[in-house]
CSV table of C-alpha atoms in Angstrom, one decimal:
chain,number,residue,atom,x,y,z
A,211,MET,CA,27.0,117.0,123.2
A,212,LEU,CA,27.2,113.6,122.2
A,213,ASP,CA,28.8,112.9,118.4
A,214,VAL,CA,27.8,110.0,116.9
A,215,CYS,CA,29.4,108.5,113.8
A,216,LEU,CA,28.8,105.1,111.8
A,217,LEU,CA,32.1,104.5,110.5
A,218,GLY,CA,31.6,101.3,108.8
A,219,THR,CA,28.3,99.2,107.9
A,220,SER,CA,29.3,96.4,105.9
A,221,GLY,CA,29.2,92.9,107.1
A,222,MET,CA,31.1,89.9,106.4
A,223,MET,CA,33.2,91.7,103.3
A,224,PRO,CA,34.0,95.2,102.8
A,225,LEU,CA,32.8,96.9,99.4
A,226,PRO,CA,34.5,99.8,97.8
A,227,ARG,CA,32.4,102.4,99.6
A,228,ARG,CA,31.5,100.3,102.6
A,229,ALA,CA,34.0,99.5,105.3
A,230,LEU,CA,33.1,96.9,107.9
A,231,THR,CA,31.5,97.4,111.1
A,232,ALA,CA,32.6,100.0,113.6
A,233,LEU,CA,30.9,103.0,115.4
A,234,MET,CA,32.6,106.0,116.9
A,235,THR,CA,31.4,108.4,119.1
A,236,ARG,CA,32.9,111.4,121.1
A,237,TYR,CA,31.7,113.0,124.3
A,238,ASN,CA,33.3,115.4,126.6
A,239,GLY,CA,36.9,114.8,125.0
A,240,SER,CA,36.5,110.9,125.3
A,241,SER,CA,36.0,109.1,122.4
A,242,LEU,CA,34.5,105.4,122.5
A,243,LEU,CA,34.8,102.9,119.6
A,244,ILE,CA,32.2,99.8,118.8
A,245,ASP,CA,33.8,96.8,116.9
A,246,CYS,CA,36.7,97.8,114.7
A,247,GLY,CA,36.1,96.0,110.9
A,248,GLU,CA,38.6,96.6,108.1
A,249,GLY,CA,38.8,99.9,106.9
A,250,THR,CA,38.0,101.6,110.4
A,251,GLN,CA,41.1,103.5,110.8
A,252,VAL,CA,40.6,105.1,107.1
A,253,SER,CA,36.6,105.8,107.8
A,254,ILE,CA,38.3,107.8,111.0
A,255,ARG,CA,40.6,109.9,109.1
A,256,GLU,CA,38.0,110.5,106.0
A,257,LYS,CA,35.4,111.5,108.8
A,258,GLY,CA,38.1,114.2,110.0
A,259,TRP,CA,37.9,112.9,113.6
A,260,SER,CA,41.2,112.2,115.6
A,261,MET,CA,42.1,108.2,117.2
A,262,HIS,CA,44.0,110.2,119.9
A,263,GLY,CA,40.8,110.1,122.2
A,264,ILE,CA,39.8,106.8,122.0
A,265,ASP,CA,39.9,105.6,125.5
A,266,THR,CA,37.8,102.2,125.2
A,267,ILE,CA,36.7,100.1,122.5
A,268,CYS,CA,34.1,97.9,123.0
A,269,ILE,CA,33.8,94.4,121.0
A,270,THR,CA,30.6,92.6,120.1
A,271,HIS,CA,32.5,89.5,119.4
A,272,VAL,CA,35.4,87.8,117.8
A,273,HIS,CA,34.5,87.7,114.2
A,274,GLY,CA,37.2,88.8,111.4
A,275,ASP,CA,35.0,91.3,110.3
A,276,HIS,CA,34.0,92.9,113.6
A,277,ILE,CA,37.9,93.1,114.7
A,278,SER,CA,40.3,92.6,111.5
A,279,GLY,CA,41.0,96.5,111.9
A,280,LEU,CA,42.2,96.7,115.3
A,281,PRO,CA,46.1,95.9,114.8
A,282,GLY,CA,46.4,98.2,112.4
A,283,LEU,CA,44.6,101.0,114.1
A,284,LEU,CA,46.6,100.4,117.2
A,285,LEU,CA,49.9,100.4,115.6
A,286,SER,CA,48.7,103.9,114.5
A,287,MET,CA,47.7,105.0,118.0
A,288,GLY,CA,51.1,104.1,118.8
A,289,ASN,CA,53.2,105.5,116.4
A,290,ALA,CA,50.6,108.8,117.3
A,291,GLU,CA,52.8,108.4,120.6
A,292,ARG,CA,50.0,107.6,122.7
A,293,LYS,CA,50.7,106.7,126.8
A,294,LEU,CA,47.6,106.8,128.1
A,295,PRO,CA,46.2,103.5,128.9
A,296,LEU,CA,43.1,102.0,126.7
A,297,THR,CA,40.3,99.6,127.7
A,298,ILE,CA,39.2,96.9,125.4
A,299,VAL,CA,36.0,95.4,126.6
A,300,GLY,CA,34.7,92.3,124.9
A,301,PRO,CA,33.3,88.8,125.4
A,302,ARG,CA,35.2,86.3,127.3
A,303,GLY,CA,38.5,85.1,125.6
A,304,VAL,CA,38.7,88.5,123.8
A,305,LYS,CA,42.1,89.5,125.5
A,306,LYS,CA,43.6,86.4,123.8
A,307,VAL,CA,42.2,87.2,120.3
A,308,VAL,CA,43.5,90.6,120.5
A,309,GLU,CA,47.1,89.6,121.8
A,310,ALA,CA,46.9,87.5,119.0
A,311,LEU,CA,46.3,89.9,116.4
A,312,LEU,CA,49.0,92.1,117.9
A,313,ILE,CA,52.0,89.9,116.9
A,314,ILE,CA,51.9,92.2,113.9
A,315,ALA,CA,52.0,95.3,115.9
A,316,GLN,CA,54.2,94.5,118.9
A,317,GLY,CA,56.1,97.3,121.4
A,318,LEU,CA,52.7,99.4,121.7
A,319,PRO,CA,54.1,102.7,124.2
A,320,PHE,CA,50.4,102.1,125.8
A,321,GLU,CA,48.7,100.0,128.0
A,322,ILE,CA,46.1,97.6,126.9
A,323,ARG,CA,43.3,96.7,129.8
A,324,TYR,CA,40.5,94.2,129.3
A,325,VAL,CA,37.5,93.6,130.7
A,326,GLU,CA,36.2,90.4,129.5
A,327,LEU,CA,32.2,89.8,129.6
A,328,SER,CA,30.7,86.8,130.7
A,329,GLU,CA,27.2,87.2,132.6
A,330,SER,CA,24.0,88.1,130.7
A,331,PHE,CA,24.2,91.7,131.6
A,332,HIS,CA,27.3,94.1,132.7
A,333,GLN,CA,27.5,97.6,133.5
A,334,LEU,CA,31.0,99.8,133.6
A,335,GLU,CA,31.6,103.2,134.4
A,336,GLN,CA,33.5,105.1,131.8
A,337,LYS,CA,35.1,108.9,130.9
A,338,GLY,CA,31.4,110.3,132.6
A,339,TYR,CA,28.9,107.9,131.2
A,340,THR,CA,28.1,104.4,131.8
A,341,ILE,CA,28.4,101.2,129.2
A,342,GLU,CA,25.5,98.3,129.3
A,343,ALA,CA,26.5,95.2,128.1
A,344,PHE,CA,24.0,92.7,127.1
A,345,ARG,CA,24.5,89.5,125.7
A,346,VAL,CA,22.4,89.0,122.5
A,347,ARG,CA,21.9,85.5,120.3
A,348,HIS,CA,24.6,84.6,117.5
A,349,THR,CA,26.6,81.7,116.2
A,350,VAL,CA,29.3,83.0,119.2
A,351,PRO,CA,29.2,85.0,122.0
A,352,CYS,CA,28.0,88.0,121.6
A,353,TYR,CA,27.0,91.4,123.0
A,354,GLY,CA,25.2,94.3,122.2
A,355,TYR,CA,26.3,97.7,124.2
A,356,SER,CA,24.4,101.1,125.7
A,357,GLN,CA,26.5,104.2,125.8
A,358,ILE,CA,24.2,106.0,128.5
A,359,ILE,CA,25.0,109.5,129.7
A,360,HIS,CA,22.8,110.6,132.6
A,361,ARG,CA,21.6,114.0,133.7
A,362,ALA,CA,21.7,115.3,137.1
A,363,GLY,CA,18.7,117.2,138.3
A,364,LYS,CA,18.4,121.2,138.1
A,365,PHE,CA,19.6,123.1,141.3
A,366,ASP,CA,16.8,123.8,143.7
A,367,LEU,CA,17.5,126.7,145.8
A,368,ASP,CA,14.4,126.2,148.2
A,369,LYS,CA,15.5,122.4,148.9
A,370,ALA,CA,19.3,123.5,149.6
A,371,LYS,CA,17.9,126.2,152.0
A,372,GLU,CA,15.4,123.8,153.5
A,373,ASN,CA,18.6,121.5,154.2
A,374,ASP,CA,20.8,124.2,155.7
A,375,VAL,CA,23.5,123.7,152.9
A,376,PRO,CA,26.0,126.7,153.1
A,377,MET,CA,26.0,128.9,149.6
A,378,ARG,CA,29.9,128.1,149.2
A,379,ALA,CA,28.7,124.6,148.7
A,380,TRP,CA,26.7,124.5,146.1
A,381,SER,CA,28.6,125.0,142.7
A,382,ILE,CA,30.6,122.1,144.3
A,383,LEU,CA,27.1,119.9,145.1
A,384,GLN,CA,26.0,120.8,141.1
A,385,LYS,CA,29.2,119.1,139.8
A,386,GLY,CA,27.9,116.0,141.6
A,387,GLU,CA,30.5,115.6,144.1
A,388,GLU,CA,30.3,115.5,148.1
A,389,VAL,CA,31.5,118.7,150.0
A,390,CYS,CA,32.4,118.5,153.7
A,391,ILE,CA,32.4,121.7,155.6
A,392,ASP,CA,32.4,122.3,159.6
A,393,ASN,CA,32.5,118.7,160.1
A,394,ARG,CA,29.1,117.9,157.8
A,395,VAL,CA,29.1,116.2,154.6
A,396,TYR,CA,26.5,117.5,152.4
A,397,THR,CA,25.4,115.5,149.3
A,398,PRO,CA,24.1,116.3,145.7
A,399,GLU,CA,20.6,115.1,146.9
A,400,MET,CA,20.6,118.1,149.1
A,401,VAL,CA,20.5,120.9,146.5
A,402,LEU,CA,19.4,119.1,143.4
A,403,GLY,CA,15.8,118.0,142.0
A,404,GLU,CA,14.7,114.7,140.5
A,405,ALA,CA,17.4,113.4,137.7
A,406,ARG,CA,16.3,114.4,134.1
A,407,LYS,CA,16.4,112.6,131.1
A,408,GLY,CA,20.1,111.9,130.0
A,409,LEU,CA,21.2,110.3,126.6
A,410,LYS,CA,21.5,107.1,125.2
A,411,VAL,CA,22.7,105.0,122.1
A,412,THR,CA,22.2,101.5,121.7
A,413,TYR,CA,24.3,99.4,119.0
A,414,CYS,CA,23.5,95.8,118.3
A,415,THR,CA,24.6,93.2,115.6
A,416,ASP,CA,25.0,89.8,115.0
A,417,THR,CA,22.4,88.4,116.3
A,418,ARG,CA,18.3,87.5,115.9
A,419,PRO,CA,15.6,89.2,117.8
A,420,VAL,CA,15.6,88.2,121.3
A,421,PRO,CA,13.2,90.3,123.9
A,422,GLU,CA,16.4,91.5,125.9
A,423,ILE,CA,17.1,93.6,122.7
A,424,SER,CA,14.3,95.8,123.2
A,425,GLY,CA,14.5,96.0,126.8
A,426,TYR,CA,17.8,97.4,127.0
A,427,ALA,CA,17.3,100.0,123.8
A,428,LYS,CA,14.4,100.7,125.9
A,429,GLY,CA,13.8,105.0,125.3
A,430,ALA,CA,17.2,105.1,123.3
A,431,ASP,CA,17.4,108.2,121.4
A,432,LEU,CA,19.6,106.2,118.9
A,433,PHE,CA,19.5,102.7,118.3
A,434,ILE,CA,21.7,101.3,115.4
A,435,CYS,CA,20.5,97.6,114.6
A,436,GLU,CA,21.8,95.0,112.3
A,437,GLY,CA,19.7,94.6,109.0
A,438,MET,CA,21.5,91.6,107.5
A,439,TYR,CA,19.2,91.3,104.6
A,440,GLY,CA,16.2,93.0,103.4
A,441,GLU,CA,14.9,90.5,101.2
A,442,LYS,CA,12.2,88.6,102.7
A,443,GLU,CA,13.4,85.8,100.6
A,444,GLN,CA,16.5,85.8,102.9
A,445,LEU,CA,14.6,85.0,106.4
A,446,ASP,CA,15.6,81.3,106.8
A,447,LYS,CA,19.4,81.8,105.9
A,448,ALA,CA,19.0,84.9,108.5
A,449,LYS,CA,17.8,82.2,110.9
A,450,GLU,CA,20.5,80.0,109.8
A,451,ASN,CA,23.2,82.1,110.8
A,452,ARG,CA,21.5,84.1,113.6
A,453,HIS,CA,21.5,87.6,111.6
A,454,MET,CA,18.7,89.8,111.4
A,455,MET,CA,16.1,91.2,108.8
A,456,PHE,CA,15.3,94.9,108.4
A,457,THR,CA,11.6,94.6,109.0
A,458,GLU,CA,12.5,92.5,112.6
A,459,ALA,CA,14.9,95.4,113.6
A,460,ALA,CA,12.3,97.8,112.8
A,461,SER,CA,9.4,95.7,115.1
A,462,MET,CA,12.4,95.9,117.9
A,463,ALA,CA,12.5,99.8,117.4
A,464,LYS,CA,8.9,100.3,117.7
A,465,GLU,CA,9.0,98.3,120.8
A,466,ALA,CA,11.8,99.9,122.9
A,467,GLU,CA,10.2,103.1,121.5
A,468,VAL,CA,13.1,104.4,120.5
A,469,GLY,CA,13.7,108.0,119.3
A,470,GLU,CA,15.7,106.7,116.1
A,471,LEU,CA,17.0,103.8,113.9
A,472,TRP,CA,19.8,103.2,111.8
A,473,LEU,CA,19.8,99.9,110.1
A,474,THR,CA,23.5,98.3,109.9
A,475,HIS,CA,26.1,95.5,108.9
A,476,TYR,CA,24.8,94.8,105.6
A,477,SER,CA,24.9,91.4,103.5
A,478,PRO,CA,27.6,92.2,100.8
A,479,SER,CA,24.9,91.0,98.2
A,480,LEU,CA,22.7,94.0,99.4
A,481,ILE,CA,23.9,97.1,97.1
A,482,LYS,CA,20.6,99.1,97.7
A,483,PRO,CA,19.6,99.0,101.1
A,484,GLU,CA,17.4,102.0,100.7
A,485,ALA,CA,15.0,99.8,98.2
A,486,TYR,CA,13.9,98.3,100.9
A,487,MET,CA,13.1,100.8,103.6
A,488,ASP,CA,9.4,101.2,102.9
A,489,GLU,CA,8.5,98.3,104.5
A,490,VAL,CA,10.5,98.8,107.5
A,491,ARG,CA,9.5,102.5,107.7
A,492,ALA,CA,5.5,101.1,107.6
A,493,ILE,CA,6.5,99.5,110.9
A,494,PHE,CA,8.7,102.2,112.1
A,495,PRO,CA,8.9,105.7,110.4
A,496,GLN,CA,12.0,107.1,112.0
A,497,ALA,CA,14.0,104.3,110.3
A,498,LYS,CA,16.8,105.2,108.3
A,499,ALA,CA,19.4,103.1,106.1
A,500,GLY,CA,22.9,103.5,107.6
A,501,LYS,CA,25.9,104.7,105.4
A,502,ASP,CA,29.7,104.9,106.3
A,503,ARG,CA,30.0,107.7,108.3
A,504,LYS,CA,26.2,108.6,108.7
A,505,SER,CA,26.5,111.5,111.7
A,506,LEU,CA,24.5,112.8,114.4
A,507,TYR,CA,24.9,115.2,117.3
A,508,LEU,CA,22.8,114.4,120.1
A,509,THR,CA,21.9,117.1,123.1
A,510,PHE,CA,20.3,117.0,126.5
A,511,GLU,CA,17.6,118.8,124.9
A,512,LYS,CA,16.7,116.0,122.5
A,513,GLU,CA,17.5,118.4,119.5
A,514,LYS,CA,19.1,116.4,116.5
A,515,ALA,CA,21.7,118.5,114.0
A,516,GLY,CA,23.9,117.9,111.4
A,517,THR,CA,22.6,114.4,110.0
A,518,GLU,CA,24.4,113.3,107.1
């Protein structure tokens, strides 16, 4: 139902087997990209996915390791004769930064539409799912994102009969659409039961722990969170540069009661993240050290298959 791939897990600079930060999801023919560090399009190709379906790109903030791969990616999309508009979401000023980067990728054959964020919380509807953007605490304006796929309630035959809904309207209403028959408007609520749990993926990087993160990640099936440092002696550095420790991410995952935690955005000096995971799993057992192209397939039934 929802394909998730962590394309890059490095912070600050790429390493030979670790591209800079990026996440890609695929849902119902639509692809969402969050951040686009150097190496993103290479990682997409190595995964075997296509850039063609990307219709929305969310940028957490405009530091180079989160946006430096954008000109090459957009140029490749243009060379593939893309015509459909592309939406780029990011903090206020993202349009100016992207347009400056595109001086080396001019003449794109598709329109870029910008959504600039300025409030502490924004909600956007895109291609059948909801994007929630929430401000976090870094050295520059920075946002975390949740992708939420809602799930309607089951068809309720008794409810449909009680509301005198004609049978020919049932299939339309089950799709979430209103229908007018004989001058009467019928709504989905007239035939559907209570909404069921959908799917939610929350992505957050380059920030100190703040209560808002756990709040907006609450109940996520997958929480992907920065783990810049695993070594305890790096705590002062994390505070100074407004980054996060492995254990801090684990504590937020526990508080948010998420299904699974993936760490990402590692310091270049952190060569073996797995070496620090015992302490992380002591706090949150469902924690995993992210790696490039780590993937997951999420379904409404909460079955998780295909982890790599």
